[in-house]
């Protein structure tokens, strides 16, 4: 018995040395300490030991049991500790590690400019109206006082979709659509894409305009200048002013070309303003009485002002862009400069 115990003890020490995981630990427990384990086996075998030797052998078995339990507890503590350390290591976070940067999109400079323009006029009480990009000749020309064969049709190189159907050459047909629907007082802004067969550094076959229309009793050119002053001051700089120059549009009379005093040189003269101190920014005028009549509005009672602003032109001036193509090529190196 004594020898058996000794062999078992040696075996146990060997087994203990090989335990490295929870599974092995549990196998160790099964082998030595479970109901069917070696210790139980020894206890059962005590029956066969002569009664006089039983106290001694029983004591030895007991000692072995205590020893096996102690070995087991030590192993368990070691393995738990090792597993905890493992878990800690695998869950470790290096808070000094730079975060993965996710690049976000940004608004296109045309959208930024358009939004700013809408903001200025919305602040003055303008509502927004959007008309169709494909227009009939009637809205795009005739009812704007541009009759068939009118030489002014040549001013705008029109894309025809079908006979009498065009890609709108300006946002002015929005005036007609609004006045057909609403009666004065009217104060609307018509932003949108327009199309002309024209392409160079300052022209693109598709570009954006923003039409303004105000119709009420007693509206004059002064109202136009007052609103546009506020507009250019917000968009460019607080101390710029506007200048109206006589011009011609079939749908306004009088018609004006609106210049802004050069925000780059303050009016002294520089390359941006071509040494004139002024930069042309938009066209406008007093709504022609025929246009009001064409929409059933009595020009004896009401008057109106209208203006058309090129969004690309404003963006190019604002950001110092010298080629309109840049606004449509969508080169990321260009676009990323507008990310705020
Ligand atoms: N529609 C004109 C253009 O495209 C601009 C304009 C709008 C002029 C309104 C006068 C009044 O050039």
XYZ file of C-alpha atoms and ligand atoms in Angstrom:
352
model
C 0.000 0.000 0.000
C 2.761 2.298 0.967
C 4.491 1.712 -2.344
C 1.284 2.197 -4.238
C 0.825 5.535 -2.506
C 4.347 6.590 -3.301
C 3.957 5.710 -6.980
C 0.657 7.590 -7.067
C 2.257 10.575 -5.447
C 5.011 10.636 -8.018
C 2.486 10.224 -10.805
C 0.467 13.086 -9.369
C 3.454 15.384 -9.231
C 4.234 14.580 -12.849
C 0.629 15.180 -13.870
C 0.507 18.413 -11.940
C 3.582 19.705 -13.742
C 1.888 19.087 -17.077
C -1.344 21.013 -16.239
C -1.474 24.201 -18.263
C -5.109 24.866 -19.044
C -8.544 24.726 -17.437
C -9.297 21.521 -19.341
C -6.160 19.830 -18.076
C -6.926 21.055 -14.592
C -10.322 19.497 -14.696
C -8.818 16.236 -16.001
C -6.445 16.311 -13.041
C -9.354 16.717 -10.649
C -11.209 13.834 -12.306
C -8.204 11.600 -12.038
C -7.388 12.242 -8.401
C -10.189 13.895 -6.511
C -13.510 12.956 -8.140
C -15.801 10.226 -6.873
C -14.110 7.762 -9.203
C -10.652 9.224 -8.678
C -7.564 7.724 -7.130
C -8.206 9.070 -3.625
C -11.658 7.498 -3.507
C -10.149 4.292 -4.851
C -7.631 4.258 -2.068
C -10.328 4.865 0.527
C -12.324 1.977 -0.828
C -9.205 -0.204 -0.764
C -8.874 0.489 2.956
C -11.445 -2.240 3.557
C -8.952 -4.847 2.437
C -6.228 -3.608 4.760
C -5.837 -5.616 7.957
C -7.585 -3.762 10.816
C -4.421 -3.197 12.776
C -2.744 -1.353 9.884
C -5.806 0.678 9.020
C -5.084 3.740 11.200
C -1.613 4.126 9.721
C -2.651 3.494 6.130
C -5.785 5.614 6.585
C -3.644 8.457 7.807
C -1.309 8.118 4.844
C -4.242 8.114 2.421
C -5.613 11.157 4.139
C -2.310 12.924 3.838
C -2.239 12.079 0.158
C -5.770 13.477 -0.196
C -4.825 16.712 1.548
C -1.737 16.959 -0.614
C -3.695 16.298 -3.815
C -6.223 18.980 -2.831
C -3.486 21.445 -2.082
C -1.786 20.739 -5.408
C -5.136 21.116 -7.130
C -5.895 24.455 -5.422
C -2.452 25.826 -6.271
C -2.821 24.762 -9.889
C -6.241 26.328 -10.034
C -5.004 29.642 -8.657
C -2.123 29.649 -11.134
C -4.306 28.872 -14.125
C -6.940 31.426 -13.186
C -4.255 34.037 -12.816
C -2.725 33.115 -16.177
C -6.110 33.259 -17.868
C -6.882 36.622 -16.346
C -3.564 37.950 -17.560
C -4.276 36.568 -21.008
C -7.676 38.219 -21.117
C -6.217 41.507 -19.936
C -3.561 41.378 -22.586
C -5.989 40.682 -25.390
C -8.377 43.401 -24.264
C -5.699 45.978 -23.813
C -6.344 49.337 -25.495
C -3.566 51.686 -26.435
C -5.187 55.045 -25.821
C -2.268 56.849 -27.405
C -2.808 55.088 -30.740
C -4.016 57.536 -33.391
C -7.649 56.987 -34.371
C -8.559 55.747 -37.822
C -9.576 58.833 -39.744
C -12.779 58.575 -41.697
C -12.879 61.246 -44.319
C -16.220 62.939 -44.644
C -17.698 64.626 -47.669
C -18.184 68.352 -47.954
C -20.389 70.717 -49.876
C -19.420 71.791 -53.362
C -18.391 75.472 -53.639
C -21.418 76.094 -55.853
C -23.699 74.657 -53.184
C -21.954 76.663 -50.459
C -22.370 79.869 -52.476
C -25.944 79.082 -53.426
C -26.852 78.412 -49.784
C -25.267 81.674 -48.679
C -27.139 83.583 -51.372
C -30.430 81.981 -50.378
C -29.675 82.853 -46.741
C -29.243 86.535 -47.534
C -32.487 86.832 -49.486
C -34.439 84.553 -47.160
C -33.436 87.005 -44.431
C -35.187 89.736 -46.440
C -38.357 87.671 -46.640
C -37.943 86.032 -50.055
C -39.648 82.693 -50.638
C -38.058 79.990 -52.772
C -39.618 78.717 -55.967
C -38.113 76.179 -58.358
C -39.315 75.808 -61.934
C -38.626 73.093 -64.516
C -35.297 72.830 -66.322
C -37.049 71.930 -69.557
C -39.219 74.887 -70.502
C -41.535 75.811 -73.297
C -40.703 78.689 -75.562
C -43.612 80.608 -74.118
C -42.245 80.763 -70.580
C -38.592 81.007 -71.534
C -39.086 83.737 -74.141
C -42.465 84.906 -75.440
C -44.202 85.873 -72.225
C -40.973 87.492 -71.037
C -41.463 89.913 -73.913
C -39.036 88.100 -76.176
C -41.199 87.524 -79.244
C -40.353 85.014 -81.955
C -37.720 86.503 -84.220
C -36.782 88.936 -81.489
C -33.049 89.602 -81.871
C -32.624 89.036 -78.142
C -33.086 85.304 -78.729
C -29.646 85.344 -80.273
C -28.217 86.749 -77.037
C -28.689 83.342 -75.529
C -27.501 80.309 -77.410
C -30.444 78.079 -76.807
C -30.473 74.279 -76.634
C -33.661 73.014 -78.243
C -35.185 69.767 -77.023
C -37.995 69.900 -79.587
C -39.734 72.637 -81.498
C -40.761 75.237 -78.924
C -39.268 73.180 -76.082
C -35.933 74.337 -74.711
C -33.517 73.757 -71.864
C -34.195 76.974 -69.978
C -31.589 79.561 -70.849
C -32.198 81.512 -67.638
C -34.250 81.361 -64.437
C -36.494 84.223 -65.632
C -39.307 81.844 -66.734
C -39.672 81.318 -62.979
C -41.041 84.891 -62.863
C -43.889 83.928 -65.189
C -44.636 80.710 -63.319
C -44.797 82.531 -59.991
C -46.934 85.410 -61.286
C -49.329 82.915 -62.897
C -49.877 81.355 -59.517
C -49.690 84.207 -57.075
C -50.851 87.771 -57.037
C -48.877 90.604 -55.425
C -47.314 91.125 -53.009
C -44.729 88.729 -54.437
C -41.173 88.237 -53.190
C -39.539 85.119 -54.575
C -36.147 83.698 -55.301
C -35.818 81.144 -58.109
C -32.542 79.223 -57.918
C -31.739 76.662 -60.578
C -29.645 75.197 -63.351
C -29.683 76.916 -66.728
C -28.246 75.917 -70.091
C -26.599 77.743 -72.970
C -24.477 76.535 -75.828
C -21.399 78.339 -74.673
C -18.108 77.117 -73.230
C -14.857 78.840 -72.287
C -12.972 79.930 -69.141
C -15.928 81.981 -67.908
C -18.825 80.107 -69.541
C -20.161 76.600 -69.157
C -23.052 74.977 -71.074
C -24.711 74.330 -67.713
C -24.530 76.841 -64.926
C -26.596 78.146 -62.032
C -28.632 81.284 -61.678
C -30.732 82.812 -59.000
C -33.649 84.922 -60.078
C -35.221 87.474 -57.778
C -38.683 88.946 -58.284
C -40.501 91.478 -56.150
C -43.908 92.771 -57.207
C -46.020 95.108 -55.090
C -47.394 98.620 -55.074
C -44.709 101.280 -55.330
C -41.676 99.071 -56.006
C -38.855 100.992 -57.678
C -35.287 100.618 -58.848
C -34.212 101.959 -55.423
C -35.620 98.797 -53.829
C -33.491 96.764 -56.212
C -30.347 98.656 -55.334
C -31.071 98.540 -51.607
C -31.520 94.758 -51.637
C -28.485 94.197 -53.823
C -26.326 96.415 -51.608
C -27.209 94.223 -48.667
C -26.544 91.135 -50.792
C -23.035 92.099 -51.937
C -22.098 93.341 -48.477
C -23.000 89.994 -46.951
C -21.352 87.920 -49.664
C -18.174 89.939 -50.266
C -17.397 92.468 -47.561
C -19.212 94.930 -45.357
C -17.976 98.056 -47.055
C -18.639 97.351 -50.741
C -21.315 99.237 -52.634
C -23.168 98.745 -55.891
C -23.407 100.802 -59.038
C -26.173 100.506 -61.617
C -25.322 100.899 -65.281
C -27.925 101.168 -68.038
C -28.327 97.924 -69.950
C -30.878 96.045 -71.967
C -33.092 93.044 -71.242
C -36.410 92.603 -73.045
C -38.227 91.784 -69.799
C -37.122 94.791 -67.744
C -37.377 98.495 -68.414
C -35.243 100.213 -67.400
C -32.640 97.456 -67.329
C -29.422 97.647 -65.400
C -26.114 95.916 -65.120
C -25.062 95.864 -61.473
C -21.428 96.383 -60.538
C -19.908 95.951 -57.103
C -17.029 98.130 -55.936
C -13.896 96.004 -56.009
C -13.597 94.133 -52.702
C -9.987 93.246 -53.494
C -8.541 96.753 -53.849
C -11.348 98.801 -52.330
C -11.983 100.522 -55.673
C -8.474 101.810 -56.302
C -7.902 99.521 -59.267
C -6.287 96.063 -59.466
C -6.118 93.085 -61.853
C -9.358 91.603 -60.468
C -11.405 94.681 -61.399
C -9.286 95.225 -64.502
C -8.189 98.527 -62.967
C -11.696 99.996 -63.118
C -12.509 99.693 -59.403
C -15.770 97.919 -60.292
C -16.784 94.331 -60.988
C -19.902 93.362 -62.884
C -21.971 90.917 -60.843
C -25.515 90.670 -62.192
C -28.337 91.991 -64.342
C -31.692 93.318 -63.309
C -34.258 96.025 -63.739
C -37.847 97.117 -63.342
C -40.212 94.397 -64.572
C -41.489 95.373 -68.030
C -45.182 96.329 -67.955
C -45.850 93.826 -70.732
C -44.512 90.983 -68.574
C -46.855 92.005 -65.746
C -49.742 92.175 -68.230
C -48.832 88.768 -69.648
C -49.430 87.402 -66.151
C -52.660 89.295 -65.515
C -51.132 91.852 -63.163
C -52.180 95.472 -63.703
C -49.064 97.580 -64.266
C -51.060 100.704 -63.381
C -51.423 99.381 -59.844
C -48.339 97.237 -59.344
C -44.715 97.454 -60.251
C -41.859 95.068 -59.794
C -38.155 94.593 -59.877
C -36.270 91.516 -61.030
C -32.684 90.414 -61.037
C -30.698 87.403 -62.206
C -27.463 86.409 -60.482
C -24.972 83.880 -61.828
C -23.986 81.599 -58.952
C -20.698 80.488 -60.590
C -19.739 84.107 -61.128
C -20.293 84.925 -57.458
C -18.392 81.791 -56.371
C -15.468 82.588 -58.683
C -15.215 86.146 -57.373
C -15.643 85.109 -53.761
C -13.009 82.360 -53.868
C -10.688 83.822 -56.517
C -11.322 81.015 -59.022
C -10.132 81.960 -62.490
C -11.500 79.094 -64.540
C -15.120 78.011 -64.478
C -14.129 74.520 -65.603
C -12.687 73.875 -62.125
C -16.200 74.073 -60.727
C -17.374 71.181 -62.892
C -14.355 68.889 -63.173
C -14.786 67.643 -59.599
C -11.067 67.303 -59.033
C -10.772 66.393 -55.348
C -7.606 68.453 -54.951
C -9.715 71.475 -55.833
C -12.853 70.505 -53.945
C -11.027 69.646 -50.710
C -10.007 73.284 -50.354
C -13.620 74.179 -49.595
C -13.960 71.820 -46.674
C -14.417 73.809 -43.505
N -32.309 86.571 -67.301
C -31.203 87.476 -67.459
C -30.005 86.666 -67.956
O -30.008 85.482 -67.903
C -30.844 88.180 -66.195
C -31.939 89.080 -65.703
C -32.864 88.585 -64.811
C -32.034 90.352 -66.131
C -33.888 89.415 -64.372
C -33.043 91.188 -65.686
C -33.949 90.696 -64.783
O -29.041 87.228 -68.398
